[in-house]
Amino acid sequence: MPDTALYLGDFQFSGMEVPERIPLGGAQSMVVHRFPGGARAIRTMGRDDDPIDWNGIFTGGTALERARYLDTLRVQGRPLPLTFFDFSYSVVIRRFKFNIEKAYRIPFTIELEVVKDFTQPQDSFPLSDFGTPIKKDSAACKALGDLIGDPTLSEMLDTMDSAINQVSSFANAAQATINSVMTPVSAVLQRVNTLTASVTNTINSVTTLGGILPNNPIAQQAARLTGQVTAFTQSSALYSLQSAAGRIQSNLNLIGGGPNVRTVAAGSGTLYDVAAAQYGDAQQWTAIAQANKVVDPQISGITFLTIPNNPQSSGGVLSK
């Protein structure tokens, strides 16, 4: 992190004073009640942030003055703002130690106790961009299909490519959409396996290069030699195609196998309110209702709701 703007109060760390890494995080304060038979009840009491600490080295003509200034801040014991990247904390210097090797080189260790975390909570995460690699592999598959020259395979590749290009966003695709792409991909892989077996059989059936034997007719020897060369060429393209189509299938499985739901707590209100907060669309309340097997949009008391990550639109009409 040498290029990081790291501030503690009005003090900016620079050069070798900035660490390669800063440990963050902590624990959840809790009381665990253990009962006979292994049952337990846990009461959570909130965050318990670990101290933020790192090592560095003051260097240069002002090294001693900088070290002494931080030590003065430690002695004062006042809350100080700590900022770097998108992180912002109020901290107190719990421990600051420095070793004077030379007036211009002073290693130090600092430990900060977190008073409050002002960092904006991360309530969501960016979805992976599956579309780019999938479409890139699909284009590679079509190019390999042209080299192989099998009409049936080429038709299947066109179908697969068309299905892929009809999906505007794989990250937000519903399972039904993923399945509509998975079907032609599986068909391509099956055809590739069939052709690979045929090509392998052609290669293995010839005991000599081109089947050239003294008593074989010239035309027959030439045909076998041509077939063997073609088989070797197709074999390489088929294995490459199998690899590319396999990656498409793996990426589709990752999308379909990812976390499809999440859980949120809701108090008074309605499923319309929850849908508007979670999706920005109150009509998606039907997806929440179906996931929780309820028909009444009214919420009574504290309720934990299952929220589908990729809801299918029903226009706000709940189908029973």
Short mmCIF file of C-alpha atoms in Angstrom, two decimals:
data_model
loop_
_atom_site.label_atom_id
_atom_site.label_comp_id
_atom_site.label_asym_id
_atom_site.label_seq_id
_atom_site.Cartn_x
_atom_site.Cartn_y
_atom_site.Cartn_z
CA MET A 1 0.00 0.00 0.00
CA PRO A 2 2.87 2.45 -0.57
CA ASP A 3 0.70 4.76 -2.72
CA THR A 4 -2.10 4.95 -0.12
CA ALA A 5 -3.12 8.29 1.41
CA LEU A 6 -3.10 7.28 5.10
CA TYR A 7 -4.04 9.95 7.65
CA LEU A 8 -4.22 9.86 11.45
CA GLY A 9 -5.62 13.20 12.57
CA ASP A 10 -3.54 15.83 10.77
CA PHE A 11 -0.61 13.44 10.40
CA GLN A 12 -0.07 11.86 6.96
CA PHE A 13 2.03 8.70 6.80
CA SER A 14 4.31 8.52 3.78
CA GLY A 15 7.01 6.39 2.24
CA MET A 16 8.10 3.50 4.47
CA GLU A 17 5.67 4.65 7.17
CA VAL A 18 2.80 3.23 5.11
CA PRO A 19 2.48 -0.56 5.57
CA GLU A 20 2.03 -3.17 2.85
CA ARG A 21 -1.21 -4.25 4.54
CA ILE A 22 -3.57 -3.06 7.27
CA PRO A 23 -5.61 -5.70 9.17
CA LEU A 24 -9.30 -4.87 9.59
CA GLY A 25 -12.39 -6.62 10.91
CA GLY A 26 -13.08 -8.09 14.30
CA ALA A 27 -15.56 -10.23 16.17
CA GLN A 28 -19.21 -10.28 17.17
CA SER A 29 -19.76 -9.89 20.91
CA MET A 30 -22.08 -12.63 22.11
CA VAL A 31 -23.23 -14.68 25.06
CA VAL A 32 -23.54 -18.42 24.45
CA HIS A 33 -25.91 -20.42 26.67
CA ARG A 34 -25.18 -24.15 26.49
CA PHE A 35 -27.82 -26.73 27.38
CA PRO A 36 -27.78 -30.50 27.96
CA GLY A 37 -27.64 -32.49 24.76
CA GLY A 38 -25.57 -29.92 22.91
CA ALA A 39 -28.30 -27.36 22.34
CA ARG A 40 -27.29 -23.76 22.63
CA ALA A 41 -28.80 -20.29 22.52
CA ILE A 42 -26.75 -17.33 21.36
CA ARG A 43 -27.41 -13.70 22.15
CA THR A 44 -25.49 -11.30 19.95
CA MET A 45 -24.47 -7.96 21.40
CA GLY A 46 -22.95 -6.15 18.46
CA ARG A 47 -19.64 -5.62 16.76
CA ASP A 48 -16.30 -5.87 18.54
CA ASP A 49 -13.67 -4.42 16.22
CA ASP A 50 -10.09 -5.63 16.55
CA PRO A 51 -7.37 -3.01 17.06
CA ILE A 52 -5.88 -1.64 13.83
CA ASP A 53 -2.11 -1.99 13.91
CA TRP A 54 0.90 -1.92 11.62
CA ASN A 55 4.66 -1.43 11.51
CA GLY A 56 6.63 1.16 9.60
CA ILE A 57 9.88 3.10 9.49
CA PHE A 58 10.39 6.85 9.82
CA THR A 59 13.23 7.95 7.55
CA GLY A 60 14.93 11.19 6.62
CA GLY A 61 15.84 14.37 8.42
CA THR A 62 12.44 14.73 10.14
CA ALA A 63 12.18 11.10 11.32
CA LEU A 64 12.70 11.89 15.01
CA GLU A 65 10.27 14.82 15.01
CA ARG A 66 7.57 12.72 13.32
CA ALA A 67 8.02 9.89 15.82
CA ARG A 68 7.84 12.26 18.78
CA TYR A 69 4.71 13.93 17.39
CA LEU A 70 2.86 10.60 17.19
CA ASP A 71 4.03 9.78 20.70
CA THR A 72 2.53 13.09 21.87
CA LEU A 73 -0.79 12.09 20.30
CA ARG A 74 -0.59 8.81 22.22
CA VAL A 75 -0.03 10.62 25.50
CA GLN A 76 -2.96 12.98 24.87
CA GLY A 77 -5.30 10.00 24.40
CA ARG A 78 -7.82 11.89 22.29
CA PRO A 79 -10.02 10.34 19.59
CA LEU A 80 -8.50 10.92 16.16
CA PRO A 81 -9.87 10.36 12.65
CA LEU A 82 -8.17 7.56 10.71
CA THR A 83 -8.78 7.55 6.95
CA PHE A 84 -7.51 5.54 3.99
CA PHE A 85 -9.17 4.29 0.80
CA ASP A 86 -12.93 4.33 1.53
CA PHE A 87 -12.43 3.61 5.23
CA SER A 88 -13.04 6.16 7.98
CA TYR A 89 -12.71 5.53 11.72
CA SER A 90 -12.53 7.39 15.00
CA VAL A 91 -9.63 5.83 16.93
CA VAL A 92 -7.49 6.27 20.02
CA ILE A 93 -3.79 5.40 19.99
CA ARG A 94 -3.61 2.41 22.31
CA ARG A 95 0.07 1.76 21.84
CA PHE A 96 2.90 3.48 19.96
CA LYS A 97 6.49 2.27 20.20
CA PHE A 98 9.50 3.47 18.26
CA ASN A 99 13.14 2.33 18.25
CA ILE A 100 15.79 4.94 17.48
CA GLU A 101 18.40 3.21 15.36
CA LYS A 102 19.67 6.45 13.88
CA ALA A 103 18.27 9.97 13.87
CA TYR A 104 17.16 9.41 10.27
CA ARG A 105 15.90 5.81 10.64
CA ILE A 106 13.34 4.95 13.33
CA PRO A 107 11.22 1.75 13.12
CA PHE A 108 7.86 1.96 14.89
CA THR A 109 4.75 -0.02 15.82
CA ILE A 110 1.35 1.59 16.26
CA GLU A 111 -1.89 0.08 17.58
CA LEU A 112 -5.21 1.92 17.33
CA GLU A 113 -8.37 1.13 19.28
CA VAL A 114 -11.52 1.71 17.22
CA VAL A 115 -14.02 4.08 18.85
CA LYS A 116 -16.45 4.22 15.92
CA ASP A 117 -16.52 3.08 12.32
CA PHE A 118 -17.82 5.76 9.97
CA THR A 119 -17.25 3.67 6.84
CA GLN A 120 -20.32 3.34 4.63
CA PRO A 121 -21.70 -0.21 5.08
CA GLN A 122 -21.43 -2.52 2.07
CA ASP A 123 -24.97 -3.84 1.73
CA SER A 124 -24.48 -5.48 -1.66
CA PHE A 125 -21.74 -6.72 -3.93
CA PRO A 126 -21.15 -6.30 -7.67
CA LEU A 127 -22.24 -9.36 -9.60
CA SER A 128 -19.63 -11.15 -11.66
CA ASP A 129 -19.49 -10.36 -15.36
CA PHE A 130 -20.15 -13.79 -16.87
CA GLY A 131 -21.37 -12.39 -20.18
CA THR A 132 -17.99 -11.36 -21.60
CA PRO A 133 -16.17 -14.72 -21.18
CA ILE A 134 -19.24 -16.69 -22.27
CA LYS A 135 -19.67 -14.68 -25.48
CA LYS A 136 -15.93 -14.81 -26.16
CA ASP A 137 -15.92 -18.59 -25.83
CA SER A 138 -19.01 -18.84 -28.02
CA ALA A 139 -17.25 -16.91 -30.81
CA ALA A 140 -14.22 -19.20 -30.45
CA CYS A 141 -16.50 -22.24 -30.69
CA LYS A 142 -18.02 -21.00 -33.95
CA ALA A 143 -14.57 -20.43 -35.46
CA LEU A 144 -13.49 -23.94 -34.47
CA GLY A 145 -16.72 -25.32 -35.90
CA ASP A 146 -15.82 -23.81 -39.28
CA LEU A 147 -12.47 -25.64 -39.15
CA ILE A 148 -14.11 -28.95 -38.31
CA GLY A 149 -16.65 -28.64 -41.12
CA ASP A 150 -19.43 -30.80 -39.67
CA PRO A 151 -22.81 -29.38 -40.81
CA THR A 152 -24.72 -30.73 -37.80
CA LEU A 153 -22.18 -29.28 -35.37
CA SER A 154 -22.19 -25.93 -37.16
CA GLU A 155 -25.98 -25.74 -36.89
CA MET A 156 -25.81 -26.53 -33.17
CA LEU A 157 -23.17 -23.86 -32.66
CA ASP A 158 -25.37 -21.28 -34.40
CA THR A 159 -28.24 -22.22 -32.08
CA MET A 160 -25.99 -21.95 -29.02
CA ASP A 161 -24.57 -18.60 -30.09
CA SER A 162 -28.05 -17.22 -30.78
CA ALA A 163 -29.27 -18.31 -27.33
CA ILE A 164 -26.26 -16.69 -25.66
CA ASN A 165 -26.64 -13.39 -27.51
CA GLN A 166 -30.32 -13.15 -26.55
CA VAL A 167 -29.35 -12.84 -22.86
CA SER A 168 -28.78 -9.18 -21.97
CA SER A 169 -27.24 -9.88 -18.55
CA PHE A 170 -26.13 -13.28 -17.30
CA ALA A 171 -25.47 -11.91 -13.81
CA ASN A 172 -29.18 -11.13 -13.35
CA ALA A 173 -30.51 -13.99 -15.46
CA ALA A 174 -33.32 -16.13 -14.05
CA GLN A 175 -32.83 -19.88 -13.84
CA ALA A 176 -35.19 -20.44 -16.77
CA THR A 177 -33.00 -18.19 -18.94
CA ILE A 178 -29.85 -20.03 -17.89
CA ASN A 179 -31.52 -23.34 -18.74
CA SER A 180 -32.45 -22.04 -22.20
CA VAL A 181 -28.73 -21.52 -22.89
CA MET A 182 -27.56 -24.66 -21.12
CA THR A 183 -29.63 -26.90 -23.42
CA PRO A 184 -27.85 -26.00 -26.72
CA VAL A 185 -24.47 -25.99 -24.93
CA SER A 186 -25.07 -29.55 -23.75
CA ALA A 187 -26.10 -30.54 -27.29
CA VAL A 188 -22.84 -29.10 -28.67
CA LEU A 189 -20.77 -31.02 -26.13
CA GLN A 190 -22.58 -34.26 -26.96
CA ARG A 191 -21.94 -33.76 -30.68
CA VAL A 192 -18.29 -32.96 -29.99
CA ASN A 193 -17.94 -36.18 -27.99
CA THR A 194 -19.48 -38.16 -30.84
CA LEU A 195 -17.16 -36.61 -33.44
CA THR A 196 -14.14 -37.04 -31.18
CA ALA A 197 -14.87 -40.74 -30.80
CA SER A 198 -15.23 -41.10 -34.59
CA VAL A 199 -12.00 -39.22 -35.29
CA THR A 200 -10.11 -41.20 -32.65
CA ASN A 201 -11.35 -44.43 -34.20
CA THR A 202 -10.13 -43.28 -37.64
CA ILE A 203 -6.69 -42.46 -36.27
CA ASN A 204 -6.37 -45.72 -34.32
CA SER A 205 -7.63 -47.91 -37.17
CA VAL A 206 -4.57 -47.16 -39.34
CA THR A 207 -1.52 -49.19 -38.32
CA THR A 208 0.85 -47.38 -40.69
CA LEU A 209 0.99 -43.81 -41.97
CA GLY A 210 -1.83 -43.56 -44.48
CA GLY A 211 -2.16 -47.34 -44.44
CA ILE A 212 0.68 -47.54 -46.96
CA LEU A 213 1.43 -51.18 -47.65
CA PRO A 214 3.10 -52.74 -50.72
CA ASN A 215 -0.04 -54.48 -52.02
CA ASN A 216 -2.57 -51.66 -51.43
CA PRO A 217 -3.85 -49.80 -54.52
CA ILE A 218 -2.49 -46.26 -54.92
CA ALA A 219 -5.96 -44.67 -54.82
CA GLN A 220 -6.84 -46.51 -51.62
CA GLN A 221 -3.55 -45.49 -50.00
CA ALA A 222 -4.10 -41.83 -50.98
CA ALA A 223 -7.65 -41.85 -49.59
CA ARG A 224 -6.51 -43.33 -46.29
CA LEU A 225 -3.66 -40.84 -46.03
CA THR A 226 -6.06 -37.94 -46.69
CA GLY A 227 -8.54 -39.28 -44.12
CA GLN A 228 -5.84 -39.69 -41.53
CA VAL A 229 -4.52 -36.13 -42.01
CA THR A 230 -8.09 -34.78 -41.82
CA ALA A 231 -8.71 -36.77 -38.64
CA PHE A 232 -5.58 -35.37 -37.00
CA THR A 233 -6.62 -31.81 -37.95
CA GLN A 234 -10.17 -32.29 -36.68
CA SER A 235 -8.93 -33.92 -33.49
CA SER A 236 -7.02 -30.81 -32.44
CA ALA A 237 -9.97 -28.51 -33.23
CA LEU A 238 -12.43 -30.81 -31.45
CA TYR A 239 -10.40 -30.84 -28.24
CA SER A 240 -10.15 -27.03 -28.34
CA LEU A 241 -13.90 -26.78 -28.97
CA GLN A 242 -14.61 -29.16 -26.11
CA SER A 243 -12.52 -26.97 -23.81
CA ALA A 244 -14.27 -23.71 -24.85
CA ALA A 245 -17.79 -25.17 -24.66
CA GLY A 246 -16.89 -26.75 -21.32
CA ARG A 247 -15.95 -23.32 -19.96
CA ILE A 248 -19.31 -21.95 -21.09
CA GLN A 249 -21.07 -24.80 -19.28
CA SER A 250 -18.97 -24.23 -16.13
CA ASN A 251 -19.78 -20.51 -16.09
CA LEU A 252 -23.48 -21.23 -16.53
CA ASN A 253 -23.31 -23.68 -13.63
CA LEU A 254 -21.63 -21.01 -11.50
CA ILE A 255 -24.47 -18.59 -12.22
CA GLY A 256 -27.13 -21.16 -11.47
CA GLY A 257 -25.28 -22.52 -8.43
CA GLY A 258 -24.60 -19.16 -6.76
CA PRO A 259 -26.54 -17.78 -3.84
CA ASN A 260 -30.07 -17.51 -5.23
CA VAL A 261 -31.67 -16.10 -2.10
CA ARG A 262 -30.88 -13.97 0.90
CA THR A 263 -32.67 -13.34 4.18
CA VAL A 264 -33.81 -10.00 5.58
CA ALA A 265 -35.70 -9.05 8.73
CA ALA A 266 -38.90 -7.04 8.34
CA GLY A 267 -41.19 -5.48 10.94
CA SER A 268 -44.47 -3.77 10.25
CA GLY A 269 -45.42 -2.88 6.71
CA THR A 270 -46.14 -4.85 3.58
CA LEU A 271 -44.36 -7.00 1.03
CA TYR A 272 -44.81 -4.08 -1.36
CA ASP A 273 -42.52 -2.03 0.88
CA VAL A 274 -39.96 -4.83 1.07
CA ALA A 275 -39.99 -5.36 -2.70
CA ALA A 276 -39.56 -1.63 -3.30
CA ALA A 277 -36.61 -1.54 -0.90
CA GLN A 278 -34.93 -4.71 -2.20
CA TYR A 279 -35.61 -4.46 -5.95
CA GLY A 280 -36.77 -0.90 -6.49
CA ASP A 281 -40.02 -2.37 -7.84
CA ALA A 282 -43.04 -2.93 -5.58
CA GLN A 283 -44.57 -5.32 -8.16
CA GLN A 284 -41.89 -7.88 -7.29
CA TRP A 285 -43.73 -8.55 -4.02
CA THR A 286 -45.12 -11.67 -5.67
CA ALA A 287 -41.64 -13.21 -5.91
CA ILE A 288 -41.13 -12.64 -2.18
CA ALA A 289 -44.60 -14.03 -1.42
CA GLN A 290 -43.93 -17.20 -3.42
CA ALA A 291 -40.50 -17.69 -1.83
CA ASN A 292 -42.04 -17.45 1.64
CA LYS A 293 -45.24 -19.37 0.76
CA VAL A 294 -47.59 -16.58 1.81
CA VAL A 295 -50.46 -14.87 0.01
CA ASP A 296 -51.12 -11.91 2.30
CA PRO A 297 -48.81 -8.96 1.55
CA GLN A 298 -49.35 -7.56 5.06
CA ILE A 299 -46.47 -8.17 7.52
CA SER A 300 -47.34 -8.64 11.18
CA GLY A 301 -44.59 -8.57 13.80
CA ILE A 302 -40.90 -9.25 13.26
CA THR A 303 -40.54 -11.60 10.30
CA PHE A 304 -37.51 -13.05 8.53
CA LEU A 305 -38.17 -13.09 4.79
CA THR A 306 -36.45 -15.05 2.05
CA ILE A 307 -35.57 -12.69 -0.83
CA PRO A 308 -34.85 -14.26 -4.26
CA ASN A 309 -31.83 -12.66 -5.93
CA ASN A 310 -33.16 -13.17 -9.47
CA PRO A 311 -36.96 -12.83 -9.30
CA GLN A 312 -39.09 -13.41 -12.37
CA SER A 313 -41.51 -10.61 -13.12
CA SER A 314 -45.22 -11.39 -12.81
CA GLY A 315 -46.51 -7.86 -13.20
CA GLY A 316 -47.54 -7.74 -9.56
CA VAL A 317 -50.07 -10.58 -9.96
CA LEU A 318 -49.65 -13.48 -7.54
CA SER A 319 -50.28 -16.85 -9.19
CA LYS A 320 -51.47 -19.51 -6.77
#
